[in-house]
Short mmCIF file of C-alpha atoms in Angstrom, two decimals:
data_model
loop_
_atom_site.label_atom_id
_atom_site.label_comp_id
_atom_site.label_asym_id
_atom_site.label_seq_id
_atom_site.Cartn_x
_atom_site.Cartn_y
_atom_site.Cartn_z
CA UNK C 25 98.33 -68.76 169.77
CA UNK C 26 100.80 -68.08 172.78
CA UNK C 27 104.42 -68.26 171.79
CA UNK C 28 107.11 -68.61 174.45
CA UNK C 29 110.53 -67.39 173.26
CA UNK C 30 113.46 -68.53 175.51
CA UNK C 31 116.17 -65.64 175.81
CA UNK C 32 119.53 -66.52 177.68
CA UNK C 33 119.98 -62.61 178.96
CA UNK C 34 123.56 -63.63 180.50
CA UNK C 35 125.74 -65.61 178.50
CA UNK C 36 124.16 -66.01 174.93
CA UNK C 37 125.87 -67.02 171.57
CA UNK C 38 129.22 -67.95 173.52
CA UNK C 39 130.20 -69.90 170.03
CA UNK C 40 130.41 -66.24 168.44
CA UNK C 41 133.30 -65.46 170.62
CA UNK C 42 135.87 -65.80 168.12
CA UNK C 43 133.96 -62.62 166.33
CA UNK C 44 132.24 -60.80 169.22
CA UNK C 45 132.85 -59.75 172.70
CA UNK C 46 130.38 -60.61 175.53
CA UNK C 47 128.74 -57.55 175.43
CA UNK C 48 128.59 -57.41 171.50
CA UNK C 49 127.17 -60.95 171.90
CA UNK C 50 124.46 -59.87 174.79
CA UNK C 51 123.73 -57.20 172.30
CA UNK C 52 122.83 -58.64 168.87
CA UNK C 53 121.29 -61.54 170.80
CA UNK C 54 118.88 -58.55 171.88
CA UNK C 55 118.68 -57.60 168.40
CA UNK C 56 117.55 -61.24 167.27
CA UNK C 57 114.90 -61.69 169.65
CA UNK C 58 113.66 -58.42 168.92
CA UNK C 59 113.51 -59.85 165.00
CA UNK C 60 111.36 -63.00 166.24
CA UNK C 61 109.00 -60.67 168.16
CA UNK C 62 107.95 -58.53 165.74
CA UNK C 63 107.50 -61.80 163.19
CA UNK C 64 105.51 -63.35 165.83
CA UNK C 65 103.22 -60.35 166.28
CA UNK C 66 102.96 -60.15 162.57
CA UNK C 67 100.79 -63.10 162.55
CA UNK C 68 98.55 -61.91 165.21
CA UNK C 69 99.85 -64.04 168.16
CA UNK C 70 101.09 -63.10 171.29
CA UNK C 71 105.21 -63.41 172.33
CA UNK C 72 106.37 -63.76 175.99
CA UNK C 73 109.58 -64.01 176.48
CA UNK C 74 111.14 -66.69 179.30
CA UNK C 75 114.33 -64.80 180.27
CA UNK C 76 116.79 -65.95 182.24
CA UNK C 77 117.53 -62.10 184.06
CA UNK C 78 116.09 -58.67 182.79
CA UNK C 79 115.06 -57.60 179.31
CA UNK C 80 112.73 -55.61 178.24
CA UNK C 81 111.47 -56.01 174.16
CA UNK C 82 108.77 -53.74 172.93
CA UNK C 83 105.72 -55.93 171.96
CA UNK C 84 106.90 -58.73 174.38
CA UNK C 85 105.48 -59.82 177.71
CA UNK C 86 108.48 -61.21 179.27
CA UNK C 87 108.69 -63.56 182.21
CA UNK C 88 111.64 -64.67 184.28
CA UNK C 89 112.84 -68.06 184.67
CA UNK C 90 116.18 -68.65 186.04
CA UNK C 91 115.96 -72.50 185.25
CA UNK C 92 117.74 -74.69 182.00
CA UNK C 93 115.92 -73.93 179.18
CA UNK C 94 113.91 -77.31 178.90
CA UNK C 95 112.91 -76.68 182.71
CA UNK C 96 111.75 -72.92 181.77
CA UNK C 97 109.63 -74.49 178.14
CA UNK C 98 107.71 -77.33 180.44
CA UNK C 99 106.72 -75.29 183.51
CA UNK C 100 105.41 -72.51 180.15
CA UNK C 101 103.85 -75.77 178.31
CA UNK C 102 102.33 -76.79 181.25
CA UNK C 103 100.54 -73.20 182.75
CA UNK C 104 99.62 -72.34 178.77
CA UNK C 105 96.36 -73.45 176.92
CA UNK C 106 97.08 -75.42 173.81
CA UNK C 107 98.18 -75.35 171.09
CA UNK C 108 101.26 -73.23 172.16
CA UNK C 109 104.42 -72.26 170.37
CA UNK C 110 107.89 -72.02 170.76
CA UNK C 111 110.54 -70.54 168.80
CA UNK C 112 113.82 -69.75 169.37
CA UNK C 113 115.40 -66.22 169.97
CA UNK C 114 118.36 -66.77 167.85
CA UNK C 115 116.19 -67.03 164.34
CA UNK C 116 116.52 -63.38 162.83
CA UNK C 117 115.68 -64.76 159.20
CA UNK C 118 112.21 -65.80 160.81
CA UNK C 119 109.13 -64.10 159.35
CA UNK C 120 105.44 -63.92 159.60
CA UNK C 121 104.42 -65.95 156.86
CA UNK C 122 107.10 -68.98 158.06
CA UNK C 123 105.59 -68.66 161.29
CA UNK C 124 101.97 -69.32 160.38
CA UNK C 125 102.97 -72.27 158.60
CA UNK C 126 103.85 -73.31 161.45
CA UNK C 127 101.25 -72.52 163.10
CA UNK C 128 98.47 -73.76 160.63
CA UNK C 129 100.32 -76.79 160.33
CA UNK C 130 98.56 -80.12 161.05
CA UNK C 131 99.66 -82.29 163.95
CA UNK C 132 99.50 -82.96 167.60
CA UNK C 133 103.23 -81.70 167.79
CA UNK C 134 104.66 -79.67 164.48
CA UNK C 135 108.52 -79.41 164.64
CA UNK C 136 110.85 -77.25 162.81
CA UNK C 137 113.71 -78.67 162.43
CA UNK C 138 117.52 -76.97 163.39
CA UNK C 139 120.50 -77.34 161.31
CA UNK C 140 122.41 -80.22 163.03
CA UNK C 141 119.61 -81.96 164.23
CA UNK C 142 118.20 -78.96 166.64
CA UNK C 143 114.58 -77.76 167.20
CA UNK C 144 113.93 -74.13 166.25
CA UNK C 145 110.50 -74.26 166.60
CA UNK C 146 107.42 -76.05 167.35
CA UNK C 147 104.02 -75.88 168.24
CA UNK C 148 102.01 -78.46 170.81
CA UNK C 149 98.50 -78.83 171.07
CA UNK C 150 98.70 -82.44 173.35
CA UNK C 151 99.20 -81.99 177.15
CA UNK C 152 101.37 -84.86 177.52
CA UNK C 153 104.09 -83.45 175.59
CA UNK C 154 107.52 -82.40 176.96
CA UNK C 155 110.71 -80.87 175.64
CA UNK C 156 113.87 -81.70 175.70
CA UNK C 157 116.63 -79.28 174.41
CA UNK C 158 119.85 -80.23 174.04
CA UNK C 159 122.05 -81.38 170.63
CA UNK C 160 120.13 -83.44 168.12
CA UNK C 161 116.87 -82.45 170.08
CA UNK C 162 114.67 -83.07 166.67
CA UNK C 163 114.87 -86.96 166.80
CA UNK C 164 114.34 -86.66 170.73
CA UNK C 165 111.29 -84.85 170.07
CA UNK C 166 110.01 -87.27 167.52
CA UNK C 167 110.48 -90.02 169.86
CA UNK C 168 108.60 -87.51 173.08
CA UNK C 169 106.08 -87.01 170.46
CA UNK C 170 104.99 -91.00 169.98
CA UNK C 171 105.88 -92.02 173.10
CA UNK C 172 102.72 -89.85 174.51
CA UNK C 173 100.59 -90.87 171.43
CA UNK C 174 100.87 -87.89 169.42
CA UNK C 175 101.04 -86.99 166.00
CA UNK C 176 103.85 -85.41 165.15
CA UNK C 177 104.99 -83.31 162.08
CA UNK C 178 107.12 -80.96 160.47
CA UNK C 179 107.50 -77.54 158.32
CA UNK C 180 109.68 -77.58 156.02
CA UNK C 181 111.23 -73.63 156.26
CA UNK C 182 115.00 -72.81 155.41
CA UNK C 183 114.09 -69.36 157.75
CA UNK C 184 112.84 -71.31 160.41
CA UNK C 185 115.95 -74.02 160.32
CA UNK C 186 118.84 -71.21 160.20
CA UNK C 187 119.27 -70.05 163.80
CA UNK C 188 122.47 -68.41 164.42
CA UNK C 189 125.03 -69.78 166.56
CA UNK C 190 128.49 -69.60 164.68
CA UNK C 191 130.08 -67.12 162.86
CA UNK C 192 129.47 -69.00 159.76
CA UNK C 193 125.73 -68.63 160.76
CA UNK C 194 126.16 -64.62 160.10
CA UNK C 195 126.18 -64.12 156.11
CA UNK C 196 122.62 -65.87 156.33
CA UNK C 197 121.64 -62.87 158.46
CA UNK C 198 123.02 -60.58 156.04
CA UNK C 199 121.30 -62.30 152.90
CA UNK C 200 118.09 -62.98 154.06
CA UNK C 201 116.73 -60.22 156.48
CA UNK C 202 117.06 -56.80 156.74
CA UNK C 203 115.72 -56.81 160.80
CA UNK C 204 117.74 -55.48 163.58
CA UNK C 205 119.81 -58.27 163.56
CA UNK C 206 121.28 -57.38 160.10
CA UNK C 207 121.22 -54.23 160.53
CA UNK C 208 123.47 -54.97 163.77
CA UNK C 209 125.75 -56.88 162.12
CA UNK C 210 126.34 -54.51 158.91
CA UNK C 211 126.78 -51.33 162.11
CA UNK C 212 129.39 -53.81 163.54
CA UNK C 213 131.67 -54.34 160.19
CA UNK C 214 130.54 -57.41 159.69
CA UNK C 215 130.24 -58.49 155.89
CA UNK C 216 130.92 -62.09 153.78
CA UNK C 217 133.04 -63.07 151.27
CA UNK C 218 132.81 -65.44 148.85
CA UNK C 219 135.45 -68.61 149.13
CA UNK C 220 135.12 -72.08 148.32
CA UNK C 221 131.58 -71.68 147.22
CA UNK C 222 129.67 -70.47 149.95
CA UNK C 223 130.06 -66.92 151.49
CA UNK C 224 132.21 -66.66 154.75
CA UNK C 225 131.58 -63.94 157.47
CA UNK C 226 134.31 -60.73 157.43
CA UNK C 227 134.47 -58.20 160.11
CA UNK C 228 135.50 -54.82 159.27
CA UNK C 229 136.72 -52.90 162.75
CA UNK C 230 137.73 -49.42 160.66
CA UNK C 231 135.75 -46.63 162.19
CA UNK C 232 133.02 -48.73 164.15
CA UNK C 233 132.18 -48.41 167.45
CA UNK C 234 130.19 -51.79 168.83
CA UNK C 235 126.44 -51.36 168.09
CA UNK C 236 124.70 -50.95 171.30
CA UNK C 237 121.54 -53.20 172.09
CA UNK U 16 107.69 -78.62 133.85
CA UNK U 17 110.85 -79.40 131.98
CA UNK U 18 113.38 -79.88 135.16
CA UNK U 19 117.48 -79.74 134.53
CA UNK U 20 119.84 -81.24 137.07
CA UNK U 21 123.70 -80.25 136.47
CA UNK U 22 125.77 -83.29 137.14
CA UNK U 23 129.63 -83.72 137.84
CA UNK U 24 130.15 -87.09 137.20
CA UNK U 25 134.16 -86.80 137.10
CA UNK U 26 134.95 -85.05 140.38
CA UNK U 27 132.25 -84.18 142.22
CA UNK U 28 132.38 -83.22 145.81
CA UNK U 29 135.64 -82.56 146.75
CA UNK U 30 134.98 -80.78 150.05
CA UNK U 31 133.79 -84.10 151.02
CA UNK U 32 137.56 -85.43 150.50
CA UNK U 33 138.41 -85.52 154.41
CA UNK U 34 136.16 -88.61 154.79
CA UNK U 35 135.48 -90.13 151.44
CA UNK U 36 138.01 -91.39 148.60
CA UNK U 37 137.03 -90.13 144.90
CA UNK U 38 135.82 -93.23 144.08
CA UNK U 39 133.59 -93.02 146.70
CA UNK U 40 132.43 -89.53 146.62
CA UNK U 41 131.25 -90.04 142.69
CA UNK U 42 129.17 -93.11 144.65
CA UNK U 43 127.43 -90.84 146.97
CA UNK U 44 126.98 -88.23 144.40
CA UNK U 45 124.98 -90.82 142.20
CA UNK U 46 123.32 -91.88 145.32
CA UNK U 47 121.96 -88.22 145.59
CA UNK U 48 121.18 -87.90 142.15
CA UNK U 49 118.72 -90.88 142.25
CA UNK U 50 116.81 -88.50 145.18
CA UNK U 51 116.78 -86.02 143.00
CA UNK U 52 115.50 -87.30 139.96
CA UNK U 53 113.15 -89.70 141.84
CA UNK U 54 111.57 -86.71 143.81
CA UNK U 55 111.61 -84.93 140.78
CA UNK U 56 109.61 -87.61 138.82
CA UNK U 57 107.15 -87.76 141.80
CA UNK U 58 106.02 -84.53 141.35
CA UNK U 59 104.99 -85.22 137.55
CA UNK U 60 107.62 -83.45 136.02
CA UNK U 61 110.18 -84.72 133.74
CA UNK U 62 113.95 -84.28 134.33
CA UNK U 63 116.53 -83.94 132.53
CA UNK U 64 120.43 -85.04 133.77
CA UNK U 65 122.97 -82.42 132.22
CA UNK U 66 125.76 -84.95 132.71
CA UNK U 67 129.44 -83.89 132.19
CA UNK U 68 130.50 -87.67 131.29
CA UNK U 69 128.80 -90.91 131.39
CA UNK U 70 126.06 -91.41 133.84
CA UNK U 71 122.65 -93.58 133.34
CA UNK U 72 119.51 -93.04 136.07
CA UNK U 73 117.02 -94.77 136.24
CA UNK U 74 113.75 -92.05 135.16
CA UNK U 75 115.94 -89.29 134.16
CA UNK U 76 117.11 -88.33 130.19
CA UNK U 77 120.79 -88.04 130.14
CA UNK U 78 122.09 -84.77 128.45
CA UNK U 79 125.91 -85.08 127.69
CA UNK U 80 127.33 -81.46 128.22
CA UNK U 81 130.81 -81.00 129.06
CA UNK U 82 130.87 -77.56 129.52
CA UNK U 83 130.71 -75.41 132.85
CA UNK U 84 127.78 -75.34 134.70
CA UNK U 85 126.49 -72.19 133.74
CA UNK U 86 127.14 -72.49 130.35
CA UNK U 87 125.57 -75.56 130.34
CA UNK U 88 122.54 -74.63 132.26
CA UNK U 89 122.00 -71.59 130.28
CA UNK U 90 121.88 -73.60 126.69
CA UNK U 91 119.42 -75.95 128.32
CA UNK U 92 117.31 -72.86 129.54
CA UNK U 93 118.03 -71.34 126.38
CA UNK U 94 116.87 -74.70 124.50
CA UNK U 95 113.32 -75.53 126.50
CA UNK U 96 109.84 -74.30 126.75
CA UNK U 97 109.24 -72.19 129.64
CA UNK U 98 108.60 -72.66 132.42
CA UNK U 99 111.97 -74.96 133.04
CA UNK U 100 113.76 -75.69 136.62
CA UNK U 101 117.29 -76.20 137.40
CA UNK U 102 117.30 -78.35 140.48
CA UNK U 103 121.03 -79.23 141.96
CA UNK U 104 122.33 -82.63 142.09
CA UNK U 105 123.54 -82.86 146.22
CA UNK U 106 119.91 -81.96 147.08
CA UNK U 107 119.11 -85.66 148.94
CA UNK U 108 116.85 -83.97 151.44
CA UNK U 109 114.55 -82.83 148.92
CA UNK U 110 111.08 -84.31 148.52
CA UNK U 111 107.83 -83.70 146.22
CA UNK U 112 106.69 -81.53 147.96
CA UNK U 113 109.13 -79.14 148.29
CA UNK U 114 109.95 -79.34 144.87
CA UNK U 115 105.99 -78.57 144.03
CA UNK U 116 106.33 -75.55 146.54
CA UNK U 117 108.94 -74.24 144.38
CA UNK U 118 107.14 -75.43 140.72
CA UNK U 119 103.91 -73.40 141.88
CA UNK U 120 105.12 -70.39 143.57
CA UNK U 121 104.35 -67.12 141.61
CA UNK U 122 106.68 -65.08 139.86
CA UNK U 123 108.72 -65.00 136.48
CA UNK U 124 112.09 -66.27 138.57
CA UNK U 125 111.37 -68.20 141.83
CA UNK U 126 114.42 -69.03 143.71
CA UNK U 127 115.27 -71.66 146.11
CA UNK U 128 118.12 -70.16 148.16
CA UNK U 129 120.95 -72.74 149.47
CA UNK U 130 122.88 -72.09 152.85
CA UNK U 131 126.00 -69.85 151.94
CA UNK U 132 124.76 -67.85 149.63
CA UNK U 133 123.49 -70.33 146.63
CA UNK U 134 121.00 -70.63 144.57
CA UNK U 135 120.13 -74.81 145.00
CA UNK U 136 116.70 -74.46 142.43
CA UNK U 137 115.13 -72.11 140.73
CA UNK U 138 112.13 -71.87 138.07
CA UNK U 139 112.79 -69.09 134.90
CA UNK U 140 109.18 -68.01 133.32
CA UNK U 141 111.34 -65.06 131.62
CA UNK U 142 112.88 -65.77 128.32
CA UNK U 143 115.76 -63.56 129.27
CA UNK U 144 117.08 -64.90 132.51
CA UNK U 145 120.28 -66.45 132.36
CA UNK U 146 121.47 -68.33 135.61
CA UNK U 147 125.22 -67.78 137.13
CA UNK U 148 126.79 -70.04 139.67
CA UNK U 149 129.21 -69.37 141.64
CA UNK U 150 129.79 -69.07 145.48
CA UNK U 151 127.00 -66.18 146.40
CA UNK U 152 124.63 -66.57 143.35
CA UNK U 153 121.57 -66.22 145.12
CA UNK U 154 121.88 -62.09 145.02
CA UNK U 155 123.27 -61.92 141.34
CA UNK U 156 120.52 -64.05 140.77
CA UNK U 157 118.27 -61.37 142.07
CA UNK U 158 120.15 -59.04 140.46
CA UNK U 159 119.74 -60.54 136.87
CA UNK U 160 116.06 -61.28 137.27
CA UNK U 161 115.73 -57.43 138.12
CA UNK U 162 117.73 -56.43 134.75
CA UNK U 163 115.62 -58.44 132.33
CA UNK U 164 112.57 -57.13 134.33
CA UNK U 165 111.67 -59.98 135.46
CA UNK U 166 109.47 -60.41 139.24
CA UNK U 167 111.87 -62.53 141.37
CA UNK U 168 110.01 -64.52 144.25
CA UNK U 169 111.98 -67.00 146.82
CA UNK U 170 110.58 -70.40 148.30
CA UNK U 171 111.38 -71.10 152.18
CA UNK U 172 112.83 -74.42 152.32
CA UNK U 173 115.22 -76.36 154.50
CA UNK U 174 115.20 -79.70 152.35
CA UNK U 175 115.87 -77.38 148.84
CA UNK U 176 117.95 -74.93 151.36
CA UNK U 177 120.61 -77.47 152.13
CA UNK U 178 122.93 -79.02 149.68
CA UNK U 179 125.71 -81.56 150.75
CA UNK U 180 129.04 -80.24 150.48
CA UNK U 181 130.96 -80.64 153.26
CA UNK U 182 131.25 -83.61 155.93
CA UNK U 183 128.99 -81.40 158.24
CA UNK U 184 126.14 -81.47 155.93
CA UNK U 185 125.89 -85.35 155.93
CA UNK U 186 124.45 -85.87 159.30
CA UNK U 187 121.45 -83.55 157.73
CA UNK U 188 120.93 -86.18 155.38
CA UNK U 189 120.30 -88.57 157.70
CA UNK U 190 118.35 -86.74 160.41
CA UNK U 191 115.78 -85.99 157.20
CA UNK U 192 116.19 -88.40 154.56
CA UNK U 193 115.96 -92.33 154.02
CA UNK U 194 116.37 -92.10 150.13
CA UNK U 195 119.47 -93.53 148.32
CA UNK U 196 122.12 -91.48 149.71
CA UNK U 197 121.10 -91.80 152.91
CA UNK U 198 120.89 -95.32 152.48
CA UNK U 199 124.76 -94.94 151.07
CA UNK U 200 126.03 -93.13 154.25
CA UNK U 201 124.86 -95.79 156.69
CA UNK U 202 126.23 -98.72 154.42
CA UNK U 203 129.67 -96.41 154.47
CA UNK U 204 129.73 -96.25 157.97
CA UNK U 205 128.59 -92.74 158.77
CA UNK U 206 126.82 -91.45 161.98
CA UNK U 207 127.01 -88.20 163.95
CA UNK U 208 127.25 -87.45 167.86
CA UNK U 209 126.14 -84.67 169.43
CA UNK U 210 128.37 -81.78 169.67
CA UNK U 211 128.61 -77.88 170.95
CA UNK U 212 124.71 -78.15 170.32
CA UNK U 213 124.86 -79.58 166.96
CA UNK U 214 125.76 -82.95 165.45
CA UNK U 215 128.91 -83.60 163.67
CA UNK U 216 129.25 -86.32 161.60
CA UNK U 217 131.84 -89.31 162.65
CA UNK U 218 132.62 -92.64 160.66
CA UNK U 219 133.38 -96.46 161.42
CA UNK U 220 135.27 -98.34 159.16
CA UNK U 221 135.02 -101.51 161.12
CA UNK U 222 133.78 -104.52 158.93
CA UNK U 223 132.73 -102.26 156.11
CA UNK U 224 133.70 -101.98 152.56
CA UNK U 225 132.90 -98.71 150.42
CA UNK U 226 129.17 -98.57 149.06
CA UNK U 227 129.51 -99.06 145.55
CA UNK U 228 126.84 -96.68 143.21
#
């Protein structure tokens, strides 16, 4: 199986802003995708990233595409023999065995569905279909998916679902994995508290330097 | 498999007070109930309601318990032939399958952990365990399973990983459900729009009067 993994190497995570600086946020962006690599090569299939400008990620084969993401996903859809993945770089709680549910999944199109109506992952084995990324992109895909006659269907994985976009998003990190992007975030100060039932993300700045990438 | 569900039937959901009266958030907490105990019941198992006050459902015994919920929980436990399950009550994107995931995974605890740090379901095999919520229970759940020596296992899953608590978790319920609490939300006017690359939930009054249970 071929996996494509969009990485935004310029401007990633811009809703972490309120917690990170743009070069903390280029930086554990690197640490997430390095996370989804290493699941992905865990079940035996082979990453390349599409990046937007330079990056280099052991285990990777990386290829640059300065276009929108959907743009950069079709044109990789479209040179790849099927079935094909994609998964997003901003899933740190991803792991092997999520993946090759995934991937073993019946279906002409499998979807993993986003929190808020996103899609983290999928895999396509029917030429006809085409992405579409933007909000709610899960429903969109459903639609892409019938429209060109396809069966389409859907894993059902909490560590597929969680991708990490707000700073509410970062006590999952912290919970769930123990991957460079944790380990990032617990370098950078950042812990959780618990208040009004579920755990909210602290940041710590006492004797840290930024984590570099 | 012997399968508790803690139920607030005075004042349930109150982080859903920005957008629904109490009146109306004790309908929508039945609503999800009935998905629970009907995907409960589809899976073979029998469940149980530990109700705080009066509450009938169609399929489920009622179990009167006033106390808090981890008193509560831990008599039932304490009172049933192992294996049990505790299952929470706001789970409305949970189906049979999920739920038989979780019923058949290995292990003497299995744990189904909630965004933020919960624990939404878990199954106790070990005499010992005692359950306690509160914000962040999924790692003192761990903890506890560990100090009775009992193996601790987790099941990935989105529809037992996300519980409805706030007004952002309802568009999730209609993205991935069309059970009875879905079916509540529409009648009550809510939608979602897309939004800084997720969907947020919105609500129209116009012409419509609140869903009764």
């Amino acid at each position: 199986m071929h996996v494509f993994i969009p990485f935004d190497t310029e401007r990633p995570k811009t809703r972490l802003s309120p917690i990170f600086t743009a070069d903390e946020r280029r930086s554990f962006a690197r640490a997430m995708v390095r996370d989804v690599v290493e699941a992905v090569r865990r079940t035996g299939a082979r990453p390349t990233i599409l990046a937007t400008g330079d990056v280099a990620v052991d285990g990777a084969d990386v290829r640059a595409d300065d276009r929108p993401l959907t743009d950069a996903v079709n044109a990789a859809l479209d040179d790849a023999s099927l079935p094909a993945a994609v998964v997003m770089a901003d899933l740190p709680l991803v792991t092997a065995d999520a993946l090759t549910r995934l991937f073993e999944a019946s279906g002409d199109i499998v979807l993993a569905p986003g929190l808020g109506g996103g899609t983290n992952a999928l895999v396509s084995r029917h030429p006809s279909f085409a992405v579409d990324y933007h909000g709610g992109s899960y429903l969109d895909h459903l639609d892409r998916a019938a429209d060109c006659g396809a069966t389409a269907t859907t894993v059902d994985s909490f560590r597929l679902g969680v991708d990490v976009d707000a700073p509410a998003d970062l006590p999952e990190v912290l919970l769930h994995s123990d991957g460079a992007a944790s380990e990032w975030l617990r370098r950078a100060g950042v812990d959780f508290e618990v208040s009004e039932g579920r755990v909210a993300p602290t940041r710590n700045h006492d004797g840290l330097t930024s984590p570099s990438s």
